[in-house]
Amino acid sequence: METNIKVPKTRNGKATFQLIVDTTIDLFYKQGYFNTKITDITNAAGIAAGTFYLYFPNKLSLYKYILMEFQHDIRKQIAVQVATVEGRFNKERIGIKTFVHYALQNPHAYNIIWESLYIDKQLFIDYYDGFAKRYERGLKQSIIDGEMHDVDTELVSYILMGVANFVGLKILLDLGHHNEDPDAIVDQVMEIIKTGIFK
Amino acid sequence: METNIKVPKTRNGKATFQLIVDTTIDLFYKQGYFNTKITDITNAAGIAAGTFYLYFPNKLSLYKYILMEFQHDIRKQIAVQVATVEGRFNKERIGIKTFVHYALQNPHAYNIIWESLYIDKQLFIDYYDGFAKRYERGLKQSIIDGEMHDVDTELVSYILMGVANFVGLKILLDLGHHNEDPDAIVDQVMEIIKTGIFK
DNA sequence: TCACAACATGAATACTTATTCAGTATTATA
DNA sequence: TATAATACTGAATAAGTATTCATGTTGTGA
């Protein structure tokens, strides 16, 4: 499959390219990838059908572009926030908090990333595997520094991703219908993780 | 939308109905809901295109049927396994273990349930909301019995679902590529949840 | 202001797929 | 074994959609 994106060269071209991307993010979020037709995108963007193909050979290549943009954004935000924080527990707390904030401010991102499992399984695997590996690095250092118990870092990274994702999901979809301040929820979650759940 | 399924009345009818369901589960798992066409189903099942419409008015109604079957199975299995176990911590351990076992024995179920988020968001919400509410009931009792700290039961139920789902996911997709015995992994997870992660 | 590259259009084409339905076969049972 | 109920067929119809391309427009550097 053709995967190459044509990069626009002028101010106008860049604007159209970005308009397609932004419109598509909105539609992918609202209707899902498979329910979004090329004509839906071009109609919503107010451009001709053919204009889409000036920049993207097909819908999948556009999806991959969007996914990579999100991945880049989210990792960068977490890295920036975490960098200024001391101690592994606080780093995790801020990391999860940043993740949840990102999910709240970009609800489409959350949704679109998960859909990769049904669009191309390998995309999904690469995404979470990559995330977990970055996580592990930090966790290993914390064990060396004596801030954490000597746990299986790979497993813990999946546990923390699972917690972040489901708590993010709960807040996003408002499951349970009584969500308070996201930060407060994250603090509670971290307290539970720290103390353990059972007596 | 027409949602009613026509129930077969004879032995042959029941067999065809079940053949359609089983074939579809396989295809939904391998190709996803949206990439699976009615003709894919009838071809794979070796029946005529029209036969599909004898039992299901459309693909969505078949999906909903399958989702409810899974939901029923999984809850029943967990309930059965948990019933014979003493103590909340052990109940949770066996519950998650049963969940992970179910995911391993029915990898399609796992996949198909999650896809509901992209097929009909409300299906997804109902599914996990229902699951969480059942979870909460048990957790509340455990707090009364003094087996658990006085935590936010709703939040903890989402945490436990997140952990179970991501650990299940890791095992299923073999993320990280070094999965041991699922039971051993679950035991590790429960130890971490019990003790807490940080010093 | 000319020339040319980049950008944009949208009707036309070529598929793909859902769904129907008139006809045929099978099965149960009276 | 007649007959009614149920099950099954698959060609035909009807829609919907991706993608192309001949043509037109815009912006910019020489």
Short mmCIF file of C-alpha atoms (C1' of nucleotides) in Angstrom, two decimals:
data_model
loop_
_atom_site.label_atom_id
_atom_site.label_comp_id
_atom_site.label_asym_id
_atom_site.label_seq_id
_atom_site.Cartn_x
_atom_site.Cartn_y
_atom_site.Cartn_z
CA MET A 1 0.00 0.00 0.00
CA GLU A 2 1.09 3.51 -0.77
CA THR A 3 1.86 5.18 2.52
CA ASN A 4 3.57 8.40 1.52
CA ILE A 5 2.08 11.70 2.43
CA LYS A 6 2.62 14.65 0.10
CA VAL A 7 3.93 17.56 2.09
CA PRO A 8 2.40 20.91 1.11
CA LYS A 9 4.83 23.60 0.02
CA THR A 10 2.93 26.84 0.29
CA ARG A 11 1.07 28.65 3.02
CA ASN A 12 -2.26 27.72 1.42
CA GLY A 13 -1.29 24.12 0.97
CA LYS A 14 -0.22 23.80 4.60
CA ALA A 15 -3.52 25.30 5.72
CA THR A 16 -5.52 22.80 3.66
CA PHE A 17 -3.40 19.91 4.89
CA GLN A 18 -3.97 20.92 8.49
CA LEU A 19 -7.66 21.49 7.85
CA ILE A 20 -7.95 17.92 6.60
CA VAL A 21 -6.09 16.61 9.65
CA ASP A 22 -8.15 18.59 12.17
CA THR A 23 -11.45 17.78 10.51
CA THR A 24 -10.54 14.11 10.40
CA ILE A 25 -9.56 13.97 14.07
CA ASP A 26 -12.96 15.36 14.90
CA LEU A 27 -14.76 12.85 12.70
CA PHE A 28 -12.69 9.85 13.80
CA TYR A 29 -13.56 10.76 17.36
CA LYS A 30 -17.24 11.32 16.77
CA GLN A 31 -17.95 8.52 14.29
CA GLY A 32 -14.96 6.20 14.46
CA TYR A 33 -12.48 5.36 11.74
CA PHE A 34 -14.60 2.95 9.74
CA ASN A 35 -17.73 5.04 9.76
CA THR A 36 -15.84 8.05 8.48
CA LYS A 37 -15.84 8.20 4.69
CA ILE A 38 -13.46 10.27 2.60
CA THR A 39 -16.45 12.29 1.43
CA ASP A 40 -17.43 12.93 5.07
CA ILE A 41 -14.01 14.46 5.58
CA THR A 42 -14.03 16.58 2.45
CA ASN A 43 -17.61 17.71 3.04
CA ALA A 44 -16.94 18.66 6.64
CA ALA A 45 -13.76 20.45 5.62
CA GLY A 46 -15.56 22.24 2.78
CA ILE A 47 -13.16 21.06 0.09
CA ALA A 48 -13.54 18.98 -3.05
CA ALA A 49 -13.26 15.20 -2.90
CA GLY A 50 -10.16 15.20 -5.08
CA THR A 51 -8.30 17.58 -2.78
CA PHE A 52 -7.95 14.83 -0.17
CA TYR A 53 -5.82 12.81 -2.57
CA LEU A 54 -3.47 15.72 -3.11
CA TYR A 55 -2.03 15.01 0.34
CA PHE A 56 -3.01 11.50 1.43
CA PRO A 57 -3.12 8.36 -0.74
CA ASN A 58 -5.87 6.87 1.46
CA LYS A 59 -7.56 6.96 4.84
CA LEU A 60 -5.12 4.61 6.59
CA SER A 61 -2.10 6.77 5.88
CA LEU A 62 -3.93 9.73 7.36
CA TYR A 63 -4.80 7.66 10.43
CA LYS A 64 -1.16 6.69 10.91
CA TYR A 65 -0.11 10.31 10.62
CA ILE A 66 -2.61 11.34 13.29
CA LEU A 67 -1.60 8.46 15.59
CA MET A 68 2.04 9.45 15.42
CA GLU A 69 1.20 13.06 16.15
CA PHE A 70 -0.67 12.04 19.31
CA GLN A 71 2.07 9.70 20.42
CA HIS A 72 4.62 12.44 20.04
CA ASP A 73 2.50 15.03 21.87
CA ILE A 74 1.61 12.86 24.81
CA ARG A 75 5.11 11.57 25.43
CA LYS A 76 6.52 15.04 25.19
CA GLN A 77 4.00 16.46 27.66
CA ILE A 78 4.67 13.70 30.17
CA ALA A 79 8.42 14.07 29.79
CA VAL A 80 8.24 17.82 30.32
CA GLN A 81 6.05 17.57 33.41
CA VAL A 82 7.95 14.71 34.98
CA ALA A 83 11.38 16.23 34.40
CA THR A 84 11.00 18.84 37.15
CA VAL A 85 9.76 16.38 39.78
CA GLU A 86 11.84 14.59 42.41
CA GLY A 87 11.28 10.99 43.50
CA ARG A 88 9.81 8.05 41.60
CA PHE A 89 6.45 8.06 43.36
CA ASN A 90 5.96 11.72 42.53
CA LYS A 91 7.18 11.14 39.00
CA GLU A 92 4.51 8.42 38.57
CA ARG A 93 1.88 10.58 40.15
CA ILE A 94 2.65 13.49 37.84
CA GLY A 95 3.00 11.12 34.88
CA ILE A 96 -0.44 9.64 35.40
CA LYS A 97 -1.88 13.04 36.18
CA THR A 98 -0.42 14.44 32.97
CA PHE A 99 -1.77 11.47 31.05
CA VAL A 100 -5.24 11.94 32.47
CA HIS A 101 -5.08 15.67 31.81
CA TYR A 102 -4.06 14.98 28.25
CA ALA A 103 -6.94 12.55 27.85
CA LEU A 104 -9.35 15.16 29.22
CA GLN A 105 -8.05 17.96 27.03
CA ASN A 106 -7.80 15.70 23.99
CA PRO A 107 -10.61 13.17 24.35
CA HIS A 108 -10.33 12.36 20.65
CA ALA A 109 -6.70 11.29 21.08
CA TYR A 110 -7.60 8.70 23.68
CA ASN A 111 -10.33 7.25 21.51
CA ILE A 112 -8.37 7.25 18.28
CA ILE A 113 -5.31 5.61 19.83
CA TRP A 114 -7.32 2.70 21.19
CA GLU A 115 -9.04 2.17 17.88
CA SER A 116 -5.67 1.18 16.38
CA LEU A 117 -6.29 -2.32 17.76
CA TYR A 118 -9.08 -2.71 15.22
CA ILE A 119 -7.41 -0.89 12.35
CA ASP A 120 -4.00 -2.53 12.42
CA LYS A 121 -3.12 -4.70 15.41
CA GLN A 122 0.58 -4.10 14.91
CA LEU A 123 0.09 -0.35 15.33
CA PHE A 124 -1.52 -1.00 18.69
CA ILE A 125 1.20 -3.40 19.82
CA ASP A 126 3.96 -1.02 18.81
CA TYR A 127 2.25 1.86 20.55
CA TYR A 128 1.82 0.21 23.95
CA ASP A 129 5.00 -1.79 23.79
CA GLY A 130 6.91 1.41 23.14
CA PHE A 131 5.14 3.13 25.98
CA ALA A 132 5.86 0.28 28.38
CA LYS A 133 9.55 0.16 27.49
CA ARG A 134 9.98 3.85 28.24
CA TYR A 135 8.17 3.35 31.51
CA GLU A 136 10.38 0.45 32.48
CA ARG A 137 13.55 2.48 32.14
CA GLY A 138 12.38 4.90 34.81
CA LEU A 139 11.14 2.15 37.09
CA LYS A 140 14.42 0.24 36.96
CA GLN A 141 16.31 3.33 37.97
CA SER A 142 13.95 3.81 40.91
CA ILE A 143 14.64 0.30 42.17
CA ILE A 144 18.36 0.96 41.96
CA ASP A 145 17.81 4.19 43.86
CA GLY A 146 15.90 2.27 46.55
CA GLU A 147 12.64 4.12 46.01
CA MET A 148 10.68 1.07 44.96
CA HIS A 149 10.31 -2.55 46.00
CA ASP A 150 12.11 -5.01 43.77
CA VAL A 151 9.13 -5.70 41.50
CA ASP A 152 8.87 -6.97 37.94
CA THR A 153 9.24 -3.67 36.11
CA GLU A 154 7.57 -4.84 32.94
CA LEU A 155 4.53 -6.03 34.83
CA VAL A 156 4.36 -2.86 36.90
CA SER A 157 4.52 -0.73 33.78
CA TYR A 158 1.47 -2.57 32.42
CA ILE A 159 -0.29 -2.23 35.75
CA LEU A 160 0.32 1.51 35.77
CA MET A 161 -0.78 1.84 32.14
CA GLY A 162 -3.91 -0.15 32.90
CA VAL A 163 -4.72 1.99 35.90
CA ALA A 164 -4.09 5.23 34.01
CA ASN A 165 -6.13 4.07 31.05
CA PHE A 166 -9.14 2.86 32.99
CA VAL A 167 -9.23 5.80 35.32
CA GLY A 168 -8.88 8.02 32.25
CA LEU A 169 -11.67 6.09 30.64
CA LYS A 170 -13.90 6.44 33.66
CA ILE A 171 -13.40 10.19 33.73
CA LEU A 172 -13.77 10.54 29.98
CA LEU A 173 -16.96 8.59 29.56
CA ASP A 174 -18.13 9.74 32.95
CA LEU A 175 -18.75 6.16 33.94
CA GLY A 176 -20.49 6.09 37.28
CA HIS A 177 -21.68 9.65 36.69
CA HIS A 178 -20.04 11.23 39.68
CA ASN A 179 -16.62 12.35 38.71
CA GLU A 180 -14.98 15.02 40.76
CA ASP A 181 -11.89 16.98 39.96
CA PRO A 182 -9.55 14.79 37.87
CA ASP A 183 -6.52 15.78 39.91
CA ALA A 184 -8.23 14.71 43.10
CA ILE A 185 -9.11 11.37 41.53
CA VAL A 186 -5.53 10.84 40.42
CA ASP A 187 -4.28 11.64 43.93
CA GLN A 188 -6.65 9.06 45.37
CA VAL A 189 -5.50 6.50 42.85
CA MET A 190 -1.87 7.10 43.70
CA GLU A 191 -2.60 6.78 47.40
CA ILE A 192 -4.20 3.40 46.76
CA ILE A 193 -1.27 2.27 44.66
CA LYS A 194 1.15 3.38 47.33
CA THR A 195 -0.58 1.88 50.35
CA GLY A 196 -2.02 -1.16 48.70
CA ILE A 197 -5.66 -2.04 48.69
CA PHE A 198 -5.97 -4.82 51.21
CA LYS A 199 -5.29 -5.00 54.90
CA MET B 1 -33.34 -0.24 13.64
CA GLU B 2 -34.74 -3.71 13.63
CA THR B 3 -33.12 -5.54 16.50
CA ASN B 4 -35.09 -8.74 16.76
CA ILE B 5 -33.42 -12.02 16.18
CA LYS B 6 -35.46 -14.84 14.74
CA VAL B 7 -35.07 -17.90 16.92
CA PRO B 8 -34.74 -21.14 14.98
CA LYS B 9 -37.30 -23.80 15.77
CA THR B 10 -35.83 -27.02 14.46
CA ARG B 11 -32.62 -28.91 15.04
CA ASN B 12 -31.35 -27.85 11.60
CA GLY B 13 -32.28 -24.24 12.14
CA LYS B 14 -30.50 -24.15 15.49
CA ALA B 15 -27.39 -25.63 13.91
CA THR B 16 -27.34 -23.00 11.17
CA PHE B 17 -27.93 -20.21 13.68
CA GLN B 18 -25.04 -21.41 15.79
CA LEU B 19 -22.85 -21.87 12.73
CA ILE B 20 -23.45 -18.22 11.82
CA VAL B 21 -22.63 -17.10 15.37
CA ASP B 22 -19.44 -19.17 15.64
CA THR B 23 -18.21 -18.21 12.19
CA THR B 24 -18.86 -14.56 12.94
CA ILE B 25 -17.01 -14.63 16.26
CA ASP B 26 -14.02 -16.00 14.42
CA LEU B 27 -14.21 -13.33 11.72
CA PHE B 28 -14.86 -10.45 14.11
CA TYR B 29 -11.79 -11.50 16.02
CA LYS B 30 -9.55 -11.95 13.01
CA GLN B 31 -10.71 -9.01 10.88
CA GLY B 32 -12.70 -6.78 13.19
CA TYR B 33 -16.36 -5.87 13.01
CA PHE B 34 -16.19 -3.31 10.23
CA ASN B 35 -13.96 -5.33 7.94
CA THR B 36 -16.28 -8.30 8.19
CA LYS B 37 -18.94 -8.25 5.47
CA ILE B 38 -22.13 -10.26 5.53
CA THR B 39 -20.85 -12.15 2.51
CA ASP B 40 -17.63 -12.96 4.38
CA ILE B 41 -19.74 -14.57 7.06
CA THR B 42 -21.97 -16.54 4.69
CA ASN B 43 -19.02 -17.62 2.54
CA ALA B 44 -17.00 -18.76 5.55
CA ALA B 45 -20.02 -20.58 6.93
CA GLY B 46 -20.77 -22.16 3.56
CA ILE B 47 -24.33 -20.91 3.40
CA ALA B 48 -26.23 -18.68 0.99
CA ALA B 49 -26.22 -14.92 1.49
CA GLY B 50 -29.95 -14.86 2.12
CA THR B 51 -29.71 -17.39 4.93
CA PHE B 52 -28.09 -14.79 7.16
CA TYR B 53 -31.25 -12.68 7.04
CA LEU B 54 -33.36 -15.60 8.16
CA TYR B 55 -31.99 -15.10 11.68
CA PHE B 56 -30.45 -11.65 11.92
CA PRO B 57 -31.81 -8.41 10.44
CA ASN B 58 -28.29 -6.97 10.19
CA LYS B 59 -24.72 -7.22 11.42
CA LEU B 60 -25.21 -5.01 14.49
CA SER B 61 -27.92 -7.19 15.98
CA LEU B 62 -25.63 -10.19 15.60
CA TYR B 63 -22.84 -8.26 17.30
CA LYS B 64 -25.09 -7.39 20.22
CA TYR B 65 -26.12 -11.00 20.56
CA ILE B 66 -22.50 -12.12 20.68
CA LEU B 67 -21.57 -9.41 23.18
CA MET B 68 -24.33 -10.47 25.54
CA GLU B 69 -23.28 -14.08 25.28
CA PHE B 70 -19.74 -13.19 26.30
CA GLN B 71 -20.90 -10.97 29.12
CA HIS B 72 -23.05 -13.74 30.47
CA ASP B 73 -20.32 -16.37 30.20
CA ILE B 74 -17.61 -14.33 31.81
CA ARG B 75 -19.68 -13.17 34.75
CA LYS B 76 -20.93 -16.64 35.37
CA GLN B 77 -17.45 -18.13 35.32
CA ILE B 78 -16.14 -15.52 37.74
CA ALA B 79 -19.12 -15.95 40.05
CA VAL B 80 -18.69 -19.72 40.11
CA GLN B 81 -14.98 -19.58 40.83
CA VAL B 82 -15.23 -16.83 43.43
CA ALA B 83 -18.13 -18.40 45.31
CA THR B 84 -16.01 -21.11 46.89
CA VAL B 85 -13.24 -18.77 48.06
CA GLU B 86 -12.89 -17.17 51.49
CA GLY B 87 -11.69 -13.60 52.05
CA ARG B 88 -11.89 -10.53 49.80
CA PHE B 89 -8.25 -10.56 48.76
CA ASN B 90 -8.53 -14.16 47.65
CA LYS B 91 -11.83 -13.45 45.96
CA GLU B 92 -10.17 -10.66 43.95
CA ARG B 93 -7.20 -12.84 43.16
CA ILE B 94 -9.40 -15.65 41.89
CA GLY B 95 -11.65 -13.14 40.09
CA ILE B 96 -8.78 -11.61 38.16
CA LYS B 97 -7.26 -15.02 37.58
CA THR B 98 -10.54 -16.29 36.19
CA PHE B 99 -10.85 -13.20 34.03
CA VAL B 100 -7.36 -13.68 32.62
CA HIS B 101 -8.01 -17.37 32.06
CA TYR B 102 -11.19 -16.52 30.24
CA ALA B 103 -9.32 -14.01 28.08
CA LEU B 104 -6.70 -16.63 27.27
CA GLN B 105 -9.21 -19.34 26.45
CA ASN B 106 -11.44 -16.93 24.52
CA PRO B 107 -9.11 -14.37 22.98
CA HIS B 108 -11.85 -13.37 20.56
CA ALA B 109 -14.13 -12.38 23.44
CA TYR B 110 -11.65 -9.91 24.80
CA ASN B 111 -11.16 -8.31 21.43
CA ILE B 112 -14.80 -8.19 20.48
CA ILE B 113 -15.91 -6.69 23.79
CA TRP B 114 -13.48 -3.80 23.53
CA GLU B 115 -14.51 -3.08 19.98
CA SER B 116 -17.96 -2.10 21.28
CA LEU B 117 -16.50 1.34 22.02
CA TYR B 118 -16.26 1.92 18.28
CA ILE B 119 -19.47 0.22 17.28
CA ASP B 120 -21.84 1.78 19.78
CA LYS B 121 -20.36 3.77 22.65
CA GLN B 122 -23.40 3.11 24.80
CA LEU B 123 -22.83 -0.64 24.57
CA PHE B 124 -19.34 -0.12 25.92
CA ILE B 125 -20.46 2.15 28.72
CA ASP B 126 -23.20 -0.24 29.78
CA TYR B 127 -20.82 -3.15 29.71
CA TYR B 128 -18.13 -1.67 31.94
CA ASP B 129 -20.51 0.26 34.11
CA GLY B 130 -22.40 -2.93 34.82
CA PHE B 131 -19.20 -4.77 35.56
CA ALA B 132 -18.01 -2.04 37.92
CA LYS B 133 -21.28 -1.98 39.83
CA ARG B 134 -21.14 -5.70 40.49
CA TYR B 135 -17.55 -5.32 41.60
CA GLU B 136 -18.44 -2.52 43.99
CA ARG B 137 -21.00 -4.59 45.81
CA GLY B 138 -18.36 -7.11 46.83
CA LEU B 139 -15.84 -4.44 47.74
CA LYS B 140 -18.29 -2.61 50.01
CA GLN B 141 -19.00 -5.79 51.89
CA SER B 142 -15.28 -6.35 52.37
CA ILE B 143 -14.85 -2.94 53.92
CA ILE B 144 -17.70 -3.66 56.31
CA ASP B 145 -16.03 -6.96 57.15
CA GLY B 146 -12.78 -5.12 57.87
CA GLU B 147 -10.83 -6.85 55.13
CA MET B 148 -10.08 -3.71 53.17
CA HIS B 149 -9.05 -0.14 53.84
CA ASP B 150 -11.85 2.38 53.58
CA VAL B 151 -11.25 3.22 49.92
CA ASP B 152 -13.47 4.68 47.21
CA THR B 153 -15.06 1.46 46.00
CA GLU B 154 -16.01 2.82 42.60
CA LEU B 155 -12.49 3.97 41.93
CA VAL B 156 -11.00 0.71 43.15
CA SER B 157 -13.31 -1.28 40.92
CA TYR B 158 -12.01 0.69 37.92
CA ILE B 159 -8.44 0.22 39.08
CA LEU B 160 -8.94 -3.52 39.34
CA MET B 161 -10.65 -3.67 35.95
CA GLY B 162 -7.82 -1.65 34.43
CA VAL B 163 -5.21 -3.92 35.94
CA ALA B 164 -7.03 -7.08 34.85
CA ASN B 165 -7.57 -5.73 31.35
CA PHE B 166 -4.03 -4.55 30.73
CA VAL B 167 -2.41 -7.59 32.22
CA GLY B 168 -4.82 -9.67 30.14
CA LEU B 169 -3.88 -7.60 27.12
CA LYS B 170 -0.18 -8.08 27.75
CA ILE B 171 -0.57 -11.81 27.97
CA LEU B 172 -2.89 -11.96 24.98
CA LEU B 173 -0.83 -9.95 22.55
CA ASP B 174 2.32 -11.25 24.15
CA LEU B 175 3.52 -7.71 24.60
CA GLY B 176 7.08 -7.78 25.83
CA HIS B 177 7.45 -11.30 24.43
CA HIS B 178 8.30 -13.03 27.65
CA ASN B 179 5.14 -14.17 29.27
CA GLU B 180 5.32 -16.95 31.76
CA ASP B 181 2.50 -18.95 33.22
CA PRO B 182 -0.60 -16.69 33.43
CA ASP B 183 -1.40 -17.85 36.95
CA ALA B 184 2.06 -16.87 38.14
CA ILE B 185 1.68 -13.46 36.56
CA VAL B 186 -1.66 -12.94 38.25
CA ASP B 187 -0.18 -13.93 41.60
CA GLN B 188 2.58 -11.36 41.14
CA VAL B 189 0.05 -8.72 40.22
CA MET B 190 -2.00 -9.41 43.32
CA GLU B 191 1.07 -9.26 45.52
CA ILE B 192 1.86 -5.82 44.10
CA ILE B 193 -1.69 -4.63 44.64
CA LYS B 194 -1.63 -5.90 48.18
CA THR B 195 1.73 -4.54 49.24
CA GLY B 196 1.72 -1.39 47.21
CA ILE B 197 4.35 -0.45 44.72
CA PHE B 198 6.39 2.20 46.46
CA LYS B 199 8.45 2.20 49.61
"C1'" DT C 1 3.18 40.78 -16.37
"C1'" DC C 2 4.50 36.44 -17.86
"C1'" DA C 3 5.31 31.66 -16.96
"C1'" DC C 4 5.07 27.92 -14.20
"C1'" DA C 5 4.50 25.27 -10.14
"C1'" DA C 6 1.35 24.35 -6.73
"C1'" DC C 7 -3.23 23.92 -5.49
"C1'" DA C 8 -8.14 22.92 -6.18
"C1'" DT C 9 -12.33 21.23 -8.47
"C1'" DG C 10 -16.20 17.76 -8.99
"C1'" DA C 11 -18.39 14.89 -12.50
"C1'" DA C 12 -17.56 10.35 -14.12
"C1'" DT C 13 -15.98 5.63 -13.44
"C1'" DA C 14 -15.50 1.40 -11.25
"C1'" DC C 15 -16.12 -1.09 -7.56
"C1'" DT C 16 -18.00 -3.19 -3.29
"C1'" DT C 17 -21.80 -4.62 -0.43
"C1'" DA C 18 -26.40 -4.97 1.76
"C1'" DT C 19 -30.70 -6.68 1.14
"C1'" DT C 20 -34.68 -8.65 -1.19
"C1'" DC C 21 -37.57 -12.20 -2.95
"C1'" DA C 22 -39.46 -15.71 -5.98
"C1'" DG C 23 -38.58 -20.20 -6.14
"C1'" DT C 24 -36.98 -24.75 -4.05
"C1'" DA C 25 -35.99 -28.13 -0.44
"C1'" DT C 26 -36.53 -30.27 3.94
"C1'" DT C 27 -38.88 -31.73 8.06
"C1'" DA C 28 -42.54 -32.65 11.31
"C1'" DT C 29 -46.92 -34.34 12.19
"C1'" DA C 30 -51.72 -35.38 11.52
"C1'" DT D 1 -48.23 -39.66 2.58
"C1'" DA D 2 -50.31 -35.12 2.31
"C1'" DT D 3 -49.69 -30.64 3.84
"C1'" DA D 4 -48.11 -26.94 6.33
"C1'" DA D 5 -44.33 -24.92 8.56
"C1'" DT D 6 -39.73 -24.09 8.44
"C1'" DA D 7 -35.38 -23.60 6.27
"C1'" DC D 8 -32.44 -22.44 2.34
"C1'" DT D 9 -30.90 -20.63 -2.20
"C1'" DG D 10 -28.52 -17.17 -5.14
"C1'" DA D 11 -29.36 -14.01 -8.90
"C1'" DA D 12 -30.96 -9.37 -9.17
"C1'" DT D 13 -31.50 -4.84 -7.37
"C1'" DA D 14 -30.23 -0.81 -5.08
"C1'" DA D 15 -27.00 2.05 -2.64
"C1'" DG D 16 -22.97 3.77 -1.31
"C1'" DT D 17 -17.93 5.04 -1.86
"C1'" DA D 18 -13.06 5.35 -3.38
"C1'" DT D 19 -10.42 7.17 -6.72
"C1'" DT D 20 -9.20 9.37 -11.12
"C1'" DC D 21 -8.40 13.04 -14.19
"C1'" DA D 22 -9.34 16.76 -17.46
"C1'" DT D 23 -9.89 21.23 -16.45
"C1'" DG D 24 -9.61 25.58 -13.88
"C1'" DT D 25 -7.48 28.80 -10.31
"C1'" DT D 26 -3.99 31.01 -7.49
"C1'" DG D 27 0.34 32.69 -6.03
"C1'" DT D 28 5.13 33.85 -6.85
"C1'" DG D 29 9.68 34.71 -8.66
"C1'" DA D 30 12.07 36.53 -12.74
#
